[in-house]
XYZ file of C-alpha atoms in Angstrom:
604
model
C 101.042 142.440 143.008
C 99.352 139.923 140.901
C 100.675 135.996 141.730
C 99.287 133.463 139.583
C 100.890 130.830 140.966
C 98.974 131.374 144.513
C 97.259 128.848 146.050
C 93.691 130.017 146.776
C 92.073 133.326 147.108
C 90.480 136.217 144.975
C 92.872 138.831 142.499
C 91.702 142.141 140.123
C 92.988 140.607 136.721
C 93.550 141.559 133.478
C 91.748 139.053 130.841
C 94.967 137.318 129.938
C 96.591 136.854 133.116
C 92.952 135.029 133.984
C 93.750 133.153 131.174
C 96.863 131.790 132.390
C 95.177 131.106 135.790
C 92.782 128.938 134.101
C 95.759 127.105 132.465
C 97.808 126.293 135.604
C 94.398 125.308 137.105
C 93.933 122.942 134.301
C 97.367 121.460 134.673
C 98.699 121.939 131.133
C 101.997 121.025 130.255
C 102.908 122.443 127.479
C 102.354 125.708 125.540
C 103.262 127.440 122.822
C 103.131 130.820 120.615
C 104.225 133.694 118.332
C 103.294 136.913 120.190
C 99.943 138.871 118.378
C 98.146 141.505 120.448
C 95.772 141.008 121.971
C 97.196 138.233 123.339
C 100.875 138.689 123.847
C 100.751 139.431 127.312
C 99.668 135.590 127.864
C 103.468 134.469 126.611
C 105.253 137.169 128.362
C 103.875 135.870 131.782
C 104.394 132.314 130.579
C 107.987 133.252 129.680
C 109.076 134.208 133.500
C 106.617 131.686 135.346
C 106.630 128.444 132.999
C 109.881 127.090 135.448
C 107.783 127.664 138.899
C 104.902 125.879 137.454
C 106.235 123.007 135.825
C 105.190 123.226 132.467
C 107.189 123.536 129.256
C 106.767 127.130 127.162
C 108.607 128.510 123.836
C 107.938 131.589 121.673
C 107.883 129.536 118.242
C 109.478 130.707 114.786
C 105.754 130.950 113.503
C 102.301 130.458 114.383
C 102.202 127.034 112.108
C 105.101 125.845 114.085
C 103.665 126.756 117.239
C 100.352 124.426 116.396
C 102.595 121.683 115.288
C 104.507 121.433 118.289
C 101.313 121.864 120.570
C 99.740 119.599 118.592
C 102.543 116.881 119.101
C 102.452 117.211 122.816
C 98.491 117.166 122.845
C 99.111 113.938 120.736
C 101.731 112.147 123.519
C 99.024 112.839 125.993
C 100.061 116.296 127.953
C 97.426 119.119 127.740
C 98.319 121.669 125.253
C 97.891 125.117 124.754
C 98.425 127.473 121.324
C 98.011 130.785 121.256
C 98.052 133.157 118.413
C 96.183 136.675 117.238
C 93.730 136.026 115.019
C 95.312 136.607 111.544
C 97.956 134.287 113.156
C 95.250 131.663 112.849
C 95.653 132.128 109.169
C 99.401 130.809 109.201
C 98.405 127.825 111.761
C 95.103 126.857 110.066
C 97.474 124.293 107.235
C 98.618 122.086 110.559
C 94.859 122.482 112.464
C 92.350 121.177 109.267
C 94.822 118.211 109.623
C 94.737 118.113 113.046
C 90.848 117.825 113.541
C 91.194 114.278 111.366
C 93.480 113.120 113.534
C 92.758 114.193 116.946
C 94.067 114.334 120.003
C 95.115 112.121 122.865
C 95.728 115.231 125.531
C 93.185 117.968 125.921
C 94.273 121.053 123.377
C 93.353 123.921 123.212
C 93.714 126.644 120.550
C 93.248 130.295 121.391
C 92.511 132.742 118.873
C 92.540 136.368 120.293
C 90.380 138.706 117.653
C 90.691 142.162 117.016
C 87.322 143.929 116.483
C 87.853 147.067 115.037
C 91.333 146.209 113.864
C 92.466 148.140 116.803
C 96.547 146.147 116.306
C 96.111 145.039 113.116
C 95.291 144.883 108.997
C 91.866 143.534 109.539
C 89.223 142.009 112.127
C 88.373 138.939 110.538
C 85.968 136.331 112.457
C 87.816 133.396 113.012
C 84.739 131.428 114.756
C 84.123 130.136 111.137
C 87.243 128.451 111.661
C 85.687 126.257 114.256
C 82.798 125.158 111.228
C 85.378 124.909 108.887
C 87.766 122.099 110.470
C 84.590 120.824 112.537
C 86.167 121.512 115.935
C 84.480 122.677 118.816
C 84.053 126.271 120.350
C 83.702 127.963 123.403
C 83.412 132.101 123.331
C 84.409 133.620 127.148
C 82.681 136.968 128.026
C 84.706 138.257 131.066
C 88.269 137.352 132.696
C 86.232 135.553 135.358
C 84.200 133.516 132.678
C 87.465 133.333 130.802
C 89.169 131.079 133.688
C 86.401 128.812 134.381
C 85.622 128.002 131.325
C 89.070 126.699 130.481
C 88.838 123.746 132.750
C 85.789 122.283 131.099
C 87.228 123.337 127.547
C 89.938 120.590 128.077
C 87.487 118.366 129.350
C 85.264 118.751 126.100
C 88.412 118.407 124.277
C 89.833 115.315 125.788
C 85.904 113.444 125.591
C 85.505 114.394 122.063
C 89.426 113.804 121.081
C 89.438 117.143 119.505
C 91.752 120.321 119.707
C 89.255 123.111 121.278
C 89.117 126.414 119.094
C 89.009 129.086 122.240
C 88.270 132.239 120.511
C 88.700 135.470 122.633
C 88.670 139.292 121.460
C 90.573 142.223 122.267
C 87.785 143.775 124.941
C 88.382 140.681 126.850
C 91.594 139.983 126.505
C 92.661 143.744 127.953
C 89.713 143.919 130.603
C 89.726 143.374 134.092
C 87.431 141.541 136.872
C 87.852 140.042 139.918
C 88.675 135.942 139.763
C 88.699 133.340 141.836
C 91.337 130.770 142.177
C 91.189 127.310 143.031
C 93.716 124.893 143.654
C 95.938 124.006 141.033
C 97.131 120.213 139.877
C 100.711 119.270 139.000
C 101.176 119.780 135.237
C 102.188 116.527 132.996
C 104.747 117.621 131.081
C 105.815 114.738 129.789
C 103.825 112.013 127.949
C 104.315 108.933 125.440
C 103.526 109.293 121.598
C 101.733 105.847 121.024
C 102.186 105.182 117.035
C 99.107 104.668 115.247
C 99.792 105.146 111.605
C 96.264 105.132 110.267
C 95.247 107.784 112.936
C 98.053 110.063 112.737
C 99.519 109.367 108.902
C 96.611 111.182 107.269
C 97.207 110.043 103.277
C 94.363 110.070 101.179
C 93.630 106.289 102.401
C 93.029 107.390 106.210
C 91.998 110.444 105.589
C 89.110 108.832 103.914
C 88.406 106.978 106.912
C 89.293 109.829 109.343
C 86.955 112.148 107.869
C 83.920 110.073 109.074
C 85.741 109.597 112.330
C 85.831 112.991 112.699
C 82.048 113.652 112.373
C 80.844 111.393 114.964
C 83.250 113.344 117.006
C 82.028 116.457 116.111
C 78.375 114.848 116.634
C 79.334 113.569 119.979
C 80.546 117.690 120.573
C 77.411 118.699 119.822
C 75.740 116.323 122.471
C 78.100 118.310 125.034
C 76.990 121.566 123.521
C 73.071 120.899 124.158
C 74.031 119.416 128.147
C 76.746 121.966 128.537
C 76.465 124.462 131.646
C 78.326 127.240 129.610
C 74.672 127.770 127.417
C 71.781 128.880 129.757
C 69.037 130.706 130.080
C 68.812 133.683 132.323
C 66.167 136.670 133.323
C 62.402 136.546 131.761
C 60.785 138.415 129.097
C 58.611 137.881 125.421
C 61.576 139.099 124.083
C 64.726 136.879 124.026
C 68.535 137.849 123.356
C 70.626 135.483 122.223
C 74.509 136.597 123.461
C 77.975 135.425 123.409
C 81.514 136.687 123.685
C 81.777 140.519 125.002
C 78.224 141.429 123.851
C 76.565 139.229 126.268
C 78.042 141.649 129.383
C 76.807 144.876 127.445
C 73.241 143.341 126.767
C 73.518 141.864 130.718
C 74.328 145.188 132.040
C 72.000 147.431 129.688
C 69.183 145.677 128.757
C 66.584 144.958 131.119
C 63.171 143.304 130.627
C 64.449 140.401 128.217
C 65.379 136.866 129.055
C 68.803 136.441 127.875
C 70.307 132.729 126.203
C 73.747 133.175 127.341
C 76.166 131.337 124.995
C 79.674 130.114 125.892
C 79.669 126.834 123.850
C 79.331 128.422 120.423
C 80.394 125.557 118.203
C 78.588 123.136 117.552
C 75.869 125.486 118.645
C 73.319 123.678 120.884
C 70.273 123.520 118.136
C 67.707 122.214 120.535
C 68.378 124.302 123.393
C 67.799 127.151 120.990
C 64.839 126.173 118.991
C 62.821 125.947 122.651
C 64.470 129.325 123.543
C 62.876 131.070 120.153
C 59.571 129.156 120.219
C 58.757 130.761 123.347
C 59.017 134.263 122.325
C 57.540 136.926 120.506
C 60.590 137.739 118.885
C 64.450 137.140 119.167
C 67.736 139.397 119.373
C 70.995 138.339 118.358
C 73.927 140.151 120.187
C 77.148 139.156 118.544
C 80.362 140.948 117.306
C 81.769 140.758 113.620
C 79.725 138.743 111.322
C 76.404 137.109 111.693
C 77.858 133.550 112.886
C 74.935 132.630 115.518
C 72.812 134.477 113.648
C 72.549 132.768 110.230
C 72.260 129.466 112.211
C 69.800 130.602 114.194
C 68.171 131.315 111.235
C 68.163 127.775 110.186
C 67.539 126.532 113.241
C 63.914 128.497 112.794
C 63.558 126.895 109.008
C 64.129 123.663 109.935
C 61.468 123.718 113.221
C 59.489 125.601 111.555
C 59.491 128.299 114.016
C 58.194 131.637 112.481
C 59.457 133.790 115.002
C 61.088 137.117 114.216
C 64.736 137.092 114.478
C 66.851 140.335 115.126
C 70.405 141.434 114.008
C 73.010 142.193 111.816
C 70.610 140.852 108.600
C 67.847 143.273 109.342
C 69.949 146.176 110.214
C 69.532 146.378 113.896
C 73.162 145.464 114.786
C 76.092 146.472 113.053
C 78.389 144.033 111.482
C 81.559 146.375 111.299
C 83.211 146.916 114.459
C 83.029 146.206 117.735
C 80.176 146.633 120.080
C 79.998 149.185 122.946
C 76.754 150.286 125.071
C 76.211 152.596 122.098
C 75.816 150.085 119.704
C 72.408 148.316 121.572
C 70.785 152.004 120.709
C 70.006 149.794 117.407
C 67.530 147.977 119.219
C 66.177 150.582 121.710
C 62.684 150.288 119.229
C 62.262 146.487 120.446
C 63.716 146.292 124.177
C 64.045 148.324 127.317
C 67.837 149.948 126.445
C 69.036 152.081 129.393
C 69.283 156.065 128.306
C 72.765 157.383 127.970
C 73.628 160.772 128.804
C 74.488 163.031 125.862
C 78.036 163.177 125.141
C 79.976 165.965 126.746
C 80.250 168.651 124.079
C 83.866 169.066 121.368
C 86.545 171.482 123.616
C 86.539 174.983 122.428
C 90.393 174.475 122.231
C 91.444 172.556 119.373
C 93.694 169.575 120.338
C 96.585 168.101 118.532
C 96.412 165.132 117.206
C 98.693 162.261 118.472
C 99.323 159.489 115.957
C 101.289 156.353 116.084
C 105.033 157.245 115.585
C 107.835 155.297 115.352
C 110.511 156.128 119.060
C 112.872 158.796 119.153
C 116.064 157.486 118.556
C 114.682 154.220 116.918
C 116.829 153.056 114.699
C 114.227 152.564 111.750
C 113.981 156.185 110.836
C 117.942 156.022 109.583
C 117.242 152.998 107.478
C 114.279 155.005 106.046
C 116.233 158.021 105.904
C 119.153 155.688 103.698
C 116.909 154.642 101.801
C 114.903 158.177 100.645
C 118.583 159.461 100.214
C 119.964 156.515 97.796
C 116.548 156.521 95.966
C 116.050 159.863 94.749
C 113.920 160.133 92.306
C 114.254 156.406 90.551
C 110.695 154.491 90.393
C 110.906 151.971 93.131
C 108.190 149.928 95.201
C 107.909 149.964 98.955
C 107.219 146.948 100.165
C 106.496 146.969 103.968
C 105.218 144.303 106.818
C 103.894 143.670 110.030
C 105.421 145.722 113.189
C 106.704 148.581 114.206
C 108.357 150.047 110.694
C 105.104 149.610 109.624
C 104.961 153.161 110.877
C 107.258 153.916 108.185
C 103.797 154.761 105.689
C 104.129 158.484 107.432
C 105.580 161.420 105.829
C 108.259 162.223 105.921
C 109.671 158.625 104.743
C 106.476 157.507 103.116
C 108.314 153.936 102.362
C 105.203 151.642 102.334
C 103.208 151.455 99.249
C 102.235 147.954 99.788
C 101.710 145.788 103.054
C 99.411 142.738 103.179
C 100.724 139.656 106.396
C 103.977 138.573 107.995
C 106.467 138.357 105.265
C 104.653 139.434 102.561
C 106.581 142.530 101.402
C 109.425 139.936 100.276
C 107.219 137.899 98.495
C 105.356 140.986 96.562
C 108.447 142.429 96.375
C 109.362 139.373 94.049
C 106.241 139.931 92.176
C 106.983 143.856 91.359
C 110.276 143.050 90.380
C 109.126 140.810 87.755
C 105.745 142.146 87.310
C 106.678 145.843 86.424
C 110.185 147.918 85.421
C 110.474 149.299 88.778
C 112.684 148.302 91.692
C 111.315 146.560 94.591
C 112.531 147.158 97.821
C 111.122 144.823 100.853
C 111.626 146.134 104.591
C 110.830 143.361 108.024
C 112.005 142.829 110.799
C 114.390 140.491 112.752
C 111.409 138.360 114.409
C 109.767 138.729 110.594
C 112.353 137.217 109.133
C 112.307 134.083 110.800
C 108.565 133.980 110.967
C 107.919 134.216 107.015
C 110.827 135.976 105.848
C 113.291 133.253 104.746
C 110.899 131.187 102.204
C 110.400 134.479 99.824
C 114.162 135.137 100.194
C 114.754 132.020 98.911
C 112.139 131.971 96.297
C 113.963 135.845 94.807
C 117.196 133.766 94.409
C 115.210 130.563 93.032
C 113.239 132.758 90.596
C 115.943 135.295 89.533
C 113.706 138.320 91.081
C 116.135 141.283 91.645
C 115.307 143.275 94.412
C 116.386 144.775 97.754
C 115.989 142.986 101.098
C 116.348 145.138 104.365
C 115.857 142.825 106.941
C 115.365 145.908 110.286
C 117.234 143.656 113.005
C 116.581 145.633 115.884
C 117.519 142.641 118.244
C 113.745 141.988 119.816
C 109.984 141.219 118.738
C 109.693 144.796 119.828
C 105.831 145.565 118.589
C 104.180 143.064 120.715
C 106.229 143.489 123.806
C 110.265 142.697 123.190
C 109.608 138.982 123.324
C 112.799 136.941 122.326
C 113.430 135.274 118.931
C 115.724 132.886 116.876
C 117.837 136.009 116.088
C 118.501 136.824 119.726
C 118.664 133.314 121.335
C 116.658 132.366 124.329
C 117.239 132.620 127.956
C 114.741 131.369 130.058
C 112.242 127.924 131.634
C 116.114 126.378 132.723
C 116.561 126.725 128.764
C 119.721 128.320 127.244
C 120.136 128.978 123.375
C 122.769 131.079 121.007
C 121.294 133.778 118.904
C 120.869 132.767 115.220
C 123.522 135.096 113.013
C 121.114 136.606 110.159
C 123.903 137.562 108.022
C 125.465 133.973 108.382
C 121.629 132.467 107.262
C 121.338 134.470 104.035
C 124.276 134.094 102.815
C 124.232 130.645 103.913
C 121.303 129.868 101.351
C 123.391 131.851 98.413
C 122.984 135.796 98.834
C 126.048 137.369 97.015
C 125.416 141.158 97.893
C 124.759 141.191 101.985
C 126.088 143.785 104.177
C 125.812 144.640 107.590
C 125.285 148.305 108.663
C 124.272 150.757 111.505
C 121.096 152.527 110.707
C 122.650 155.446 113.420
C 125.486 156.026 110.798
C 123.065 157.573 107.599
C 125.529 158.025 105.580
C 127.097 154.733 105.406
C 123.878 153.456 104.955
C 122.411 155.806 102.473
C 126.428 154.048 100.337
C 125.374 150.957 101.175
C 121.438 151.334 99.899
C 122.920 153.030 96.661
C 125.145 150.149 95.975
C 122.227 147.675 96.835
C 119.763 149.272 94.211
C 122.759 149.081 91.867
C 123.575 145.177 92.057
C 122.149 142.955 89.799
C 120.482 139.826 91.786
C 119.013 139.384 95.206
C 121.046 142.043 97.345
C 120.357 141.644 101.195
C 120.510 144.870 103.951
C 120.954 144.032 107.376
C 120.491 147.049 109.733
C 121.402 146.013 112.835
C 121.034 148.312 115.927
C 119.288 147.226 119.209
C 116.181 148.854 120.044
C 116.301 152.005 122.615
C 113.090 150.402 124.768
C 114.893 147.233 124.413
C 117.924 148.495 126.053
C 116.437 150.552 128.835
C 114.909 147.729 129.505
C 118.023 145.809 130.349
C 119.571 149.014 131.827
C 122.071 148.727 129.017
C 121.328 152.005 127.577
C 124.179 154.643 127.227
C 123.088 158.182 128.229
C 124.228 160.498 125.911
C 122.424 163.715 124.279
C 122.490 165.991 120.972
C 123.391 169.515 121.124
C 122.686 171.750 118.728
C 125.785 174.952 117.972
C 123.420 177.508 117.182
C 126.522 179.448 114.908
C 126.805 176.227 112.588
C 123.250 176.336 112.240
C 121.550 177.178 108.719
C 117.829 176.461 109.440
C 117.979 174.306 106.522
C 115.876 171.707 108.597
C 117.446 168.672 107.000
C 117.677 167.011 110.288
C 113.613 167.597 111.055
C 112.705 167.069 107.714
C 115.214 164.132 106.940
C 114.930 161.437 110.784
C 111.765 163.396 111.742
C 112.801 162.275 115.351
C 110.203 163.533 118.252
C 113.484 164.309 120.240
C 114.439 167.050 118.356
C 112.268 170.100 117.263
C 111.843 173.812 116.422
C 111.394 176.626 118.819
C 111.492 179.955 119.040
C 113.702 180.011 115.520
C 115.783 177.338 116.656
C 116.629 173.796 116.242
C 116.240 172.204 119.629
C 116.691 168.625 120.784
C 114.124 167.787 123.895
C 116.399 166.555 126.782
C 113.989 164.135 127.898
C 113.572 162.224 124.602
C 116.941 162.376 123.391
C 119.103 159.596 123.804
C 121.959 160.834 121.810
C 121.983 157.829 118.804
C 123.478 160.681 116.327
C 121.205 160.366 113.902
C 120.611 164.152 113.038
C 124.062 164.639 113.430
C 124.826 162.462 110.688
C 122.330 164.097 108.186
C 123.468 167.984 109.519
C 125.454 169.270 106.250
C 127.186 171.910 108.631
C 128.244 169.468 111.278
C 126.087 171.908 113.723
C 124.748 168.571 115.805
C 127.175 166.903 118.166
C 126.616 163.827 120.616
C 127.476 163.940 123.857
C 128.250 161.521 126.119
């Protein structure tokens, strides 16, 4: 059983958990976040341990209110941590280019958890330029090990430079697992003093003037630390050189031999000197890094400007993909320049073909009735499908096919706006709960402010149930000696001037599919609330009601309307007959309500 809160010792952990080790080693006070894989599990330990170790935690509305609130604790002096997924870095980057002119008083550190290969989400953008583009420094961990040691000096850089620290991890080392060690573990200061200094921390045009030059000598003193920092060095010997960091650093260590290897972990500002004598001395140079060519293109430079005319290797000449994220297969791109070790030849395709197994939204969730509602009260009238970020993103798949348009957290409202007004057909926006109070309210608003009529189904399934059932506004929080009421959606919208808002359970498809009709009808901003707890969610807290659906075989027309209609995983067709899998059924009704012979009954 893993105990991060032990005093000494080794533990097998996962990259995140390492992660929090390294922050209770560091003594940080305060943290904050809106879950993102790959880094949610970071907040869901923080959530039940924060208490024990002294240090303050919250799951924030948004990502931009989770840096502002770090940022104001980093700013009274306590060590701060944010944490975010990498496109969350996109909604928190408004309060951070700020935040570099001002500085900080208390080490902070910002962690951005990247997706290569978009593996959990709509892109795999490299957010390391973020770290060029506020002038912040960088540091890139390669294993859970490397992960917790390096935190320690990352709030030391932080602190002597008066910067936040941009701590970019990516999915392969957020979800792997090594051994660590632990050492002891200061008392956290969660508490400090906000000092006012106007000209520092008021940044109008006047000391933002003055800031900005402020700012580069920090940034120039960062880059001191980069060139004397332990986290770049040089390991093994060879004329050929690889320059690593992140992940690909532990493939190249573990299947390249023959090369001398420039191990990055500082990776911003990089450290130029260090480098240039690297290159000089070889007959040529590798660059092993994930995404785009960040190291690379400075590198690069770095040659230009020392007039080095070594050859450099990578992504620009074709030897190293930029799409994706590496695996062992991916240094077979470089096999012609270094010693690569062989790989056996893939096991050959099973004669049997397999079934495919695709992402599907949970038997009995109570999505697929809104979806259902909302395919019924359409028809066939020309309307827009405008979708967001979590689990009824699943909702794209036949047969409910009700996304035609997804692009960040709350932007299905906003487009929706933008059909509506844009085209002749009706808009209808689906999010969730946790959604809504992340980026759903502001386009909500801006429909009624801007006269855009369309539909609003806000899926209010009582959890933040794609990234792990973390708690939000909308179901109060309960935990760190901190006690809050839930936040009543349908009180909110109608509290900012919504006329048309109703309630309804997604379970009951035909009240629903009344309730869409008459929403499509109404001439305004008309709000859905379906409002059903999810099934996980409520095995979770051992509040789920057994029950089951039972099929009466003499009712039964073979019509399929229930498969073809909820499309539930529970419930299936065998042997000529409808059949609902006793192991996946949890009895919500929702065939039943759909059956036009009343053959489905629930049973308790």
């Amino acid at each position: 059983m893993v105990n991060l809160l032990s005093d000494g010792g080794k533990q097998l952990l996962l990259g995140n958990e390492a992660i929090v080790r390294g922050l209770i080693e560091a003594g940080i006070g305060f943290a904050s976040t809106y879950p993102g894989t790959p880094s949610s599990e970071i907040g869901n330990i923080l959530e039940k341990i924060s208490s024990e170790a002294g240090l303050y935690f919250e799951f924030s509305t948004n990502e931009k209110v989770a840096m502002e609130v770090s940022a104001a604790a980093a700013s009274s002096g306590v060590r701060s941590f944010v944490f975010m997924k990498h496109v969350g870095l996109n909604v928190a980057a408004d309060p951070m280019m700020t935040l570099a002119y001002a500085g900080v008083r208390g080490g902070m550190l910002i962690m951005s958890a990247d997706d290569p290969s978009a593996h959990s989400s709509q892109n795999e953008q490299d957010n390391r330029y973020y770290s060029t583009l506020a002038l912040i420094p960088m540091m890139e961990p390669s294993t859970p090990a490397d992960a917790k040691e390096m935190i320690a000096e990352a709030y030391r850089v932080s602190e002597e430079t008066q910067l936040p620290l941009l701590f970019r991890t990516t999915t392969r080392m957020n979800h792997a697992r090594g051994v660590v060690s632990f050492k002891p573990a200061p008392a956290p200061k969660a508490k400090g003093h906000f000092d006012k200094d106007v000209a520092r921390f008021v940044n109008i045009p006047a000391y933002a003037r003055l800031n900005r030059n402020i700012l580069l000598e920090r940034y120039a003193k960062a880059a001191e630390l980069s060139e004397k920092s332990a986290l770049n060095y040089v390991e093994g010997e060879g004329d050929i050189g690889i320059i690593a960091s992140g992940v690909s650093y532990a493939y190249v260590k573990e299947f390249v031999s023959g090369v001398s290897i420039l191990k990055l972990g500082f990776t911003n500002p990089l450290p130029e000197k260090k480098i240039a004598e690297f290159v000089r001395s070889k007959k040529a140079v590798i660059v092993a890094e994930e995404l785009e060519p960040f190291v690379e293109d400075q590198v690069l430079r770095i040659c230009a400007q020392n007039g080095i005319s070594v050859p450099v290797y990578g992504k620009r000449t074709g030897h190293m993909p930029r799409a994706w994220e590496y695996s062992p297969d991916t240094l077979k791109g470089i096999a012609g320049l270094v010693k690569v070790q062989s790989f056996p030849e893939p096991m050959s395709a099973p004669t049997m073909k397999l079934p495919s197994r695709p992402p599907t939204l949970c038997a009995g969730c109570p999505h697929r009735g809104m979806y259902a509602a909302a395919k019924r009260a359409v028809g066939k009238k020309d309307v827009v499908y405008c979708s967001d970020i979590g689990c009824y993103t699943l909702g794209v798949q036949p047969p409910f096919q009700t996304a035609d348009f997804i692009i960040c957290m709350g932007g299905g409202a906003g487009a929706a706006g933008g059909f509506a007004t844009a085209t002749d057909q009706k808009a209808i926006a689906f999010m969730g709960d946790s959604t809504f109070f992340h980026a759903g309210v502001p386009p909500l608003v801006n429909a009624l402010f801007n006269d855009h009529h369309i539909v609003m189904v806000i899926l209010d399934n009582r959890t933040t149930a794609m990234t792990g059932h973390q708690p939000n506004p909308g179901t109060g929080r309960e935990f760190g000696g901190i006690t809050t009421p839930p936040i009543d959606i349908e009180s909110l919208v109608k509290g900012v001037g919504v006329k048309f808002v109703k309630t309804v359970n997604p379970y009951d498809v035909k009240l629903a599919t009344q309730t869409f009709k008459e929403a499509l009808e109404f001439d305004g901003v008309a709000v859905i609330i379906s409002k059903c707890p999810c099934p996980l969610e409520l095995k979770k807290q051992k509040l789920l009601v057994p029950g089951r659906c039972e099929v009466d075989a003499s009712k039964c027309i073979l019509c399929d309307t229930c498969l073809k209609t909820i499309a539930c995983p529970a419930l299936f067709k065998k042997d000529g007959k409808i059949t609902p899998d006793p192991v996946q059924c949890i009895g919500c009704g929702m065939c039943a309500s759909v059956c036009p012979k009343g053959a489905i009954e629930v049973k308790r």
